[in-house]
CSV table of C-alpha atoms in Angstrom, one decimal:
chain,number,residue,atom,x,y,z
A,1,MET,CA,0.0,0.0,0.0
A,2,LYS,CA,2.8,2.4,0.8
A,3,THR,CA,4.5,1.5,-2.4
A,4,ILE,CA,1.4,2.3,-4.4
A,5,MET,CA,1.0,5.7,-2.5
A,6,ALA,CA,4.5,6.5,-3.2
A,7,LYS,CA,4.0,5.7,-6.8
A,8,ASN,CA,0.9,7.9,-6.9
A,9,ILE,CA,2.7,10.7,-5.2
A,10,GLN,CA,5.6,10.6,-7.6
A,11,ASP,CA,3.4,10.5,-10.7
A,12,PRO,CA,2.1,14.2,-10.6
A,13,ALA,CA,5.6,15.4,-10.0
A,14,SER,CA,6.9,13.4,-12.9
A,15,LYS,CA,4.0,14.7,-15.0
A,16,ARG,CA,4.8,18.3,-14.0
A,17,GLN,CA,8.4,17.7,-14.7
A,18,PHE,CA,7.6,16.4,-18.1
A,19,HIS,CA,5.3,19.3,-18.9
A,20,TRP,CA,7.9,21.8,-17.8
A,21,THR,CA,10.5,20.2,-19.9
A,22,THR,CA,8.2,20.2,-22.8
A,23,LYS,CA,7.3,23.8,-22.2
A,24,VAL,CA,10.9,24.8,-21.9
A,25,SER,CA,11.8,23.0,-25.0
A,26,SER,CA,8.9,24.6,-26.8
A,27,GLU,CA,10.0,28.0,-25.7
A,28,ASP,CA,13.6,27.2,-26.8
A,29,GLU,CA,12.2,26.1,-30.2
A,30,GLU,CA,10.2,29.3,-30.5
A,31,VAL,CA,13.3,31.4,-29.6
A,32,SER,CA,15.5,29.4,-32.0
A,33,THR,CA,12.8,29.7,-34.7
A,34,LYS,CA,12.5,33.5,-34.2
A,35,SER,CA,16.3,33.7,-34.3
A,36,CYS,CA,16.4,31.7,-37.5
A,37,SER,CA,13.6,33.8,-39.0
A,38,LYS,CA,15.5,37.0,-38.1
A,39,ALA,CA,18.7,35.6,-39.5
A,40,ILE,CA,16.9,34.6,-42.6
A,41,GLU,CA,15.3,38.0,-42.9
A,42,GLU,CA,18.7,39.7,-42.4
A,43,VAL,CA,20.2,37.4,-45.0
A,44,ARG,CA,17.4,38.2,-47.3
A,45,GLY,CA,17.9,41.9,-46.7
A,46,GLU,CA,21.6,41.6,-47.4
A,47,LYS,CA,20.8,39.6,-50.4
A,48,ASP,CA,18.4,42.3,-51.6
A,49,LYS,CA,21.1,44.9,-51.1
A,50,VAL,CA,23.7,42.9,-53.1
A,51,PRO,CA,22.2,43.6,-56.5
A,52,VAL,CA,22.4,47.3,-56.0
A,53,ASP,CA,26.0,47.1,-55.1
A,54,SER,CA,26.8,44.8,-58.0
A,55,ASN,CA,25.1,47.2,-60.4
A,56,SER,CA,27.1,50.1,-59.2
A,57,SER,CA,30.3,48.0,-59.5
A,58,LYS,CA,29.3,47.0,-63.0
A,59,ASN,CA,28.8,50.7,-63.9
A,60,LEU,CA,32.1,51.5,-62.4
A,61,LEU,CA,33.8,48.8,-64.3
A,62,GLU,CA,32.2,49.9,-67.5
A,63,GLN,CA,33.3,53.5,-66.9
A,64,VAL,CA,36.8,52.3,-66.3
A,65,LYS,CA,36.7,50.2,-69.4
A,66,LYS,CA,35.4,53.1,-71.4
A,67,GLU,CA,38.2,55.4,-70.1
A,68,ASP,CA,40.8,52.7,-70.9
A,69,ASN,CA,39.4,52.3,-74.4
A,70,LYS,CA,39.4,56.1,-74.8
A,71,GLN,CA,43.0,56.3,-73.7
A,72,VAL,CA,43.9,53.4,-76.0
A,73,GLN,CA,42.1,55.1,-78.9
A,74,GLU,CA,43.8,58.5,-78.1
A,75,SER,CA,47.2,56.9,-77.9
A,76,ALA,CA,46.6,55.0,-81.1
A,77,ALA,CA,45.4,58.2,-82.8
A,78,THR,CA,48.5,60.0,-81.5
A,79,SER,CA,50.8,57.3,-82.7
A,80,ALA,CA,49.0,57.2,-86.1
A,81,ASN,CA,49.3,60.9,-86.4
A,82,ALA,CA,53.0,60.7,-85.5
A,83,THR,CA,53.5,57.9,-88.0
A,84,ARG,CA,51.6,59.9,-90.7
A,85,LYS,CA,53.7,63.0,-90.0
A,86,LYS,CA,56.9,61.0,-90.2
A,87,LEU,CA,55.9,59.4,-93.5
A,88,GLN,CA,54.9,62.8,-94.8
A,89,ALA,CA,58.3,64.2,-93.8
A,90,ILE,CA,60.1,61.2,-95.4
A,91,ALA,CA,58.0,61.7,-98.6
A,92,VAL,CA,58.7,65.4,-98.7
A,93,SER,CA,62.4,64.8,-98.1
A,94,ARG,CA,62.5,62.2,-101.0
A,95,LEU,CA,60.6,64.6,-103.2
A,96,ARG,CA,63.0,67.4,-102.5
A,97,SER,CA,66.0,65.0,-103.2
A,98,VAL,CA,64.4,64.0,-106.5
A,99,LEU,CA,63.7,67.6,-107.4
A,100,THR,CA,67.2,68.7,-106.4
A,101,ALA,CA,68.8,65.9,-108.5
A,102,PHE,CA,66.5,66.8,-111.4
A,103,GLY,CA,67.5,70.4,-111.1
A,104,ARG,CA,71.2,69.5,-111.1
A,105,HIS,CA,70.7,67.2,-114.0
A,106,ARG,CA,68.8,69.9,-115.9
A,107,ALA,CA,71.4,72.6,-115.0
A,108,HIS,CA,74.1,70.2,-116.1
A,109,PHE,CA,72.2,69.5,-119.3
A,110,GLN,CA,71.7,73.2,-119.9
A,111,GLN,CA,75.5,73.7,-119.4
A,112,GLY,CA,76.2,71.0,-122.0
A,113,LEU,CA,76.9,71.7,-125.6
A,114,GLY,CA,74.4,72.0,-128.4
A,115,THR,CA,74.7,71.3,-132.1
A,116,ARG,CA,76.5,74.6,-132.7
A,117,VAL,CA,79.4,75.5,-130.5
A,118,VAL,CA,82.2,78.1,-130.3
A,119,GLY,CA,85.7,76.5,-130.7
A,120,THR,CA,88.9,78.3,-129.8
A,121,LEU,CA,92.4,77.0,-130.5
A,122,PHE,CA,95.2,78.9,-128.7
A,123,GLY,CA,98.8,78.5,-127.4
A,124,ASN,CA,102.2,80.1,-127.4
A,125,ARG,CA,104.5,79.6,-130.3
A,126,ARG,CA,106.7,77.3,-128.3
A,127,GLY,CA,103.9,75.9,-126.3
A,128,HIS,CA,101.2,73.2,-126.6
A,129,VAL,CA,97.9,73.4,-128.3
A,130,HIS,CA,94.8,74.1,-126.2
A,131,PHE,CA,91.2,73.4,-127.5
A,132,ALA,CA,88.2,75.0,-125.8
A,133,PHE,CA,84.6,74.5,-126.7
A,134,GLN,CA,81.9,76.8,-125.4
A,135,LYS,CA,78.2,76.9,-125.7
A,136,ASP,CA,78.3,80.7,-126.0
A,137,PRO,CA,81.2,83.1,-126.5
A,138,ASN,CA,80.8,84.4,-122.9
A,139,SER,CA,80.2,81.1,-121.1
A,140,GLN,CA,82.6,78.8,-119.3
A,141,PRO,CA,84.2,76.2,-121.6
A,142,VAL,CA,82.5,72.8,-121.3
A,143,PHE,CA,85.5,71.0,-122.9
A,144,LEU,CA,89.0,72.3,-122.5
A,145,ILE,CA,91.9,70.0,-123.5
A,146,GLU,CA,95.7,70.4,-123.8
A,147,LEU,CA,97.5,68.5,-126.6
A,148,ALA,CA,101.1,67.5,-126.6
A,149,THR,CA,101.3,68.7,-130.1
A,150,PRO,CA,103.1,72.1,-130.6
A,151,ILE,CA,100.9,74.7,-132.0
A,152,THR,CA,103.4,75.5,-134.8
A,153,GLY,CA,103.2,71.9,-136.0
A,154,LEU,CA,99.4,72.0,-136.1
A,155,VAL,CA,99.5,75.3,-138.0
A,156,ARG,CA,101.7,73.6,-140.7
A,157,GLU,CA,99.3,70.7,-140.9
A,158,MET,CA,96.4,73.1,-141.4
A,159,ALA,CA,98.3,75.1,-144.0
A,160,SER,CA,98.9,72.0,-146.1
A,161,GLY,CA,95.3,71.2,-146.4
A,162,LEU,CA,92.7,69.6,-144.1
A,163,ALA,CA,93.6,68.7,-140.5
A,164,ARG,CA,92.0,65.7,-138.8
A,165,ILE,CA,92.6,65.3,-135.1
A,166,ALA,CA,91.4,62.1,-133.4
A,167,LEU,CA,91.3,61.7,-129.7
A,168,GLU,CA,90.8,58.2,-128.3
A,169,CYS,CA,90.3,57.0,-124.7
A,170,ASP,CA,89.7,53.6,-123.2
A,171,LYS,CA,86.2,52.5,-122.2
A,172,GLU,CA,85.7,51.3,-118.7
A,173,GLU,CA,82.6,49.2,-118.1
A,174,LYS,CA,82.1,50.1,-114.4
A,175,LYS,CA,82.4,53.9,-115.1
A,176,SER,CA,79.6,56.0,-116.5
A,177,THR,CA,81.6,59.1,-117.4
A,178,ARG,CA,80.4,61.4,-120.1
A,179,LEU,CA,82.6,61.5,-123.1
A,180,LEU,CA,83.5,65.1,-122.7
A,181,GLU,CA,84.6,64.4,-119.1
A,182,GLU,CA,87.2,61.8,-119.9
A,183,PRO,CA,90.5,63.0,-118.4
A,184,ARG,CA,93.1,61.4,-120.7
A,185,TRP,CA,93.3,60.8,-124.5
A,186,ARG,CA,95.6,59.4,-127.1
A,187,THR,CA,96.1,61.9,-129.9
A,188,TYR,CA,96.3,61.4,-133.7
A,189,CYS,CA,96.8,64.1,-136.3
A,190,ASN,CA,96.1,63.1,-139.9
A,191,GLY,CA,96.7,59.5,-138.9
A,192,LYS,CA,100.0,60.1,-137.1
A,193,ARG,CA,100.4,59.4,-133.4
A,194,CYS,CA,101.0,62.7,-131.6
A,195,GLY,CA,101.3,61.7,-128.0
A,196,PHE,CA,98.7,62.3,-125.4
A,197,ALA,CA,96.2,64.9,-124.4
A,198,ALA,CA,94.7,65.8,-121.0
A,199,ARG,CA,91.6,67.5,-119.9
A,200,ARG,CA,92.2,70.8,-118.1
A,201,ASP,CA,90.2,73.1,-115.8
A,202,CYS,CA,89.6,76.6,-117.0
A,203,GLY,CA,91.9,78.7,-114.7
A,204,PRO,CA,92.3,82.5,-114.6
A,205,LYS,CA,95.0,82.4,-117.4
A,206,GLU,CA,92.8,80.4,-119.8
A,207,TRP,CA,89.7,82.5,-118.9
A,208,ASN,CA,91.6,85.7,-119.6
A,209,ILE,CA,92.5,84.4,-123.1
A,210,LEU,CA,88.9,83.4,-123.9
A,211,LYS,CA,87.7,86.8,-122.7
A,212,ALA,CA,90.2,88.5,-124.9
A,213,VAL,CA,88.9,86.7,-128.0
A,214,GLU,CA,85.3,86.9,-127.0
A,215,PRO,CA,84.3,89.6,-129.5
A,216,ILE,CA,85.8,87.6,-132.3
A,217,SER,CA,83.3,85.2,-134.0
A,218,MET,CA,85.7,83.8,-136.6
A,219,GLY,CA,89.3,84.5,-137.3
A,220,ALA,CA,92.9,83.8,-136.4
A,221,GLY,CA,95.7,86.1,-135.1
A,222,VAL,CA,98.3,86.7,-132.4
A,223,LEU,CA,97.7,88.2,-128.9
A,224,PRO,CA,100.3,90.0,-126.9
A,225,GLY,CA,101.7,87.7,-124.2
A,226,ASN,CA,102.5,88.4,-120.6
A,227,ALA,CA,106.0,90.0,-120.4
A,228,ASP,CA,106.3,89.2,-116.7
A,229,ASP,CA,106.3,85.5,-117.4
A,230,ALA,CA,109.8,84.3,-118.4
A,231,ALA,CA,108.4,81.3,-120.2
A,232,GLU,CA,106.3,83.6,-122.4
A,233,SER,CA,108.8,86.5,-122.8
A,234,ASP,CA,108.4,86.4,-126.6
A,235,GLY,CA,105.0,88.0,-126.0
A,236,GLU,CA,103.1,86.1,-128.7
A,237,LEU,CA,100.1,83.9,-128.3
A,238,MET,CA,98.5,82.4,-131.4
A,239,TYR,CA,94.8,81.7,-131.6
A,240,MET,CA,92.1,80.6,-134.0
A,241,ARG,CA,88.4,81.0,-133.3
A,242,ALA,CA,85.5,79.7,-135.3
A,243,LYS,CA,82.1,78.0,-135.0
A,244,PHE,CA,81.9,74.2,-135.0
A,245,GLU,CA,79.1,71.9,-135.8
A,246,ARG,CA,78.8,69.1,-133.2
A,247,VAL,CA,77.6,65.7,-134.3
A,248,VAL,CA,76.9,63.0,-131.7
A,249,GLY,CA,77.2,59.5,-133.0
A,250,SER,CA,76.7,57.7,-129.7
A,251,ARG,CA,77.6,58.1,-126.1
A,252,ASP,CA,81.1,56.9,-127.1
A,253,SER,CA,81.7,59.1,-130.2
A,254,GLU,CA,81.3,62.7,-131.1
A,255,ALA,CA,82.7,64.9,-133.9
A,256,PHE,CA,83.3,68.7,-134.2
A,257,TYR,CA,83.5,70.2,-137.8
A,258,MET,CA,84.8,73.7,-138.2
A,259,MET,CA,82.3,75.8,-140.2
A,260,ASN,CA,84.1,77.9,-142.7
A,261,PRO,CA,82.1,79.6,-145.5
A,262,ASP,CA,85.3,80.0,-147.7
A,263,SER,CA,86.2,76.3,-147.7
A,264,ASN,CA,83.6,75.2,-150.3
A,265,GLY,CA,81.9,72.9,-147.7
A,266,ALA,CA,85.0,71.0,-146.6
A,267,PRO,CA,86.0,71.8,-143.0
A,268,GLU,CA,89.6,72.9,-142.6
A,269,LEU,CA,89.7,71.3,-139.1
A,270,SER,CA,87.8,68.4,-137.7
A,271,ILE,CA,88.1,66.9,-134.2
A,272,TYR,CA,86.9,63.4,-133.4
A,273,LEU,CA,86.3,62.0,-129.9
A,274,LEU,CA,86.2,58.2,-129.6
A,275,ARG,CA,85.9,55.9,-126.7
A,276,VAL,CA,87.1,52.4,-127.6
């Protein structure tokens, strides 16, 4: 009986203990549920905020990309302008070079001889023969050459009839020198070997002689020499001046025929230039 009473006394307590435990666990579950709900709401709120931030970052990235592209385009445009200016400068420089070369070639061509030239033969009685060909009577000689032949011997050849002077030079394949610019020649007078001839520059002495005979279009004579020069103390300088017809056979052959109206069409003096 006591055992049953004890059992009955313990039962309500156990029931109360059970219900309290159940209540406490229910409250804990409600608290945890509220906490979870709050956390979920916070997460959802943060999640809702994220798209806004991502959109702004995307806009920022797009702006940065646009600025980068703009800078790249500007740098490309700058480099393209610099390259264009450089190419234009190079083209202008080349054009100027071509025009300069053309101008020089044209000036050189204008300074060359035509089909009618002025020829002057001069030299001291005991000196060598000098030949000068000019485009005009008052222009610089385009071709001035000194022969080893004495002028007295040439005068004797011309007095006996027709005089033919042939000047020969060697052809060099690698050189493109104009025929009138060849420096050294072999000389033949009426078929006889007469030594060598050399091309000369027109110095003050030669120019003074050409200026002295400038008014003379055709003729021969003697000019007073320079008494101060011991080598020319005899004071006589022989000359002959006339117009010549120039005939160009090729780049390696030219001929000059003296034009004399009193010779019945046959030139008294002919000069041939040959490159062989």
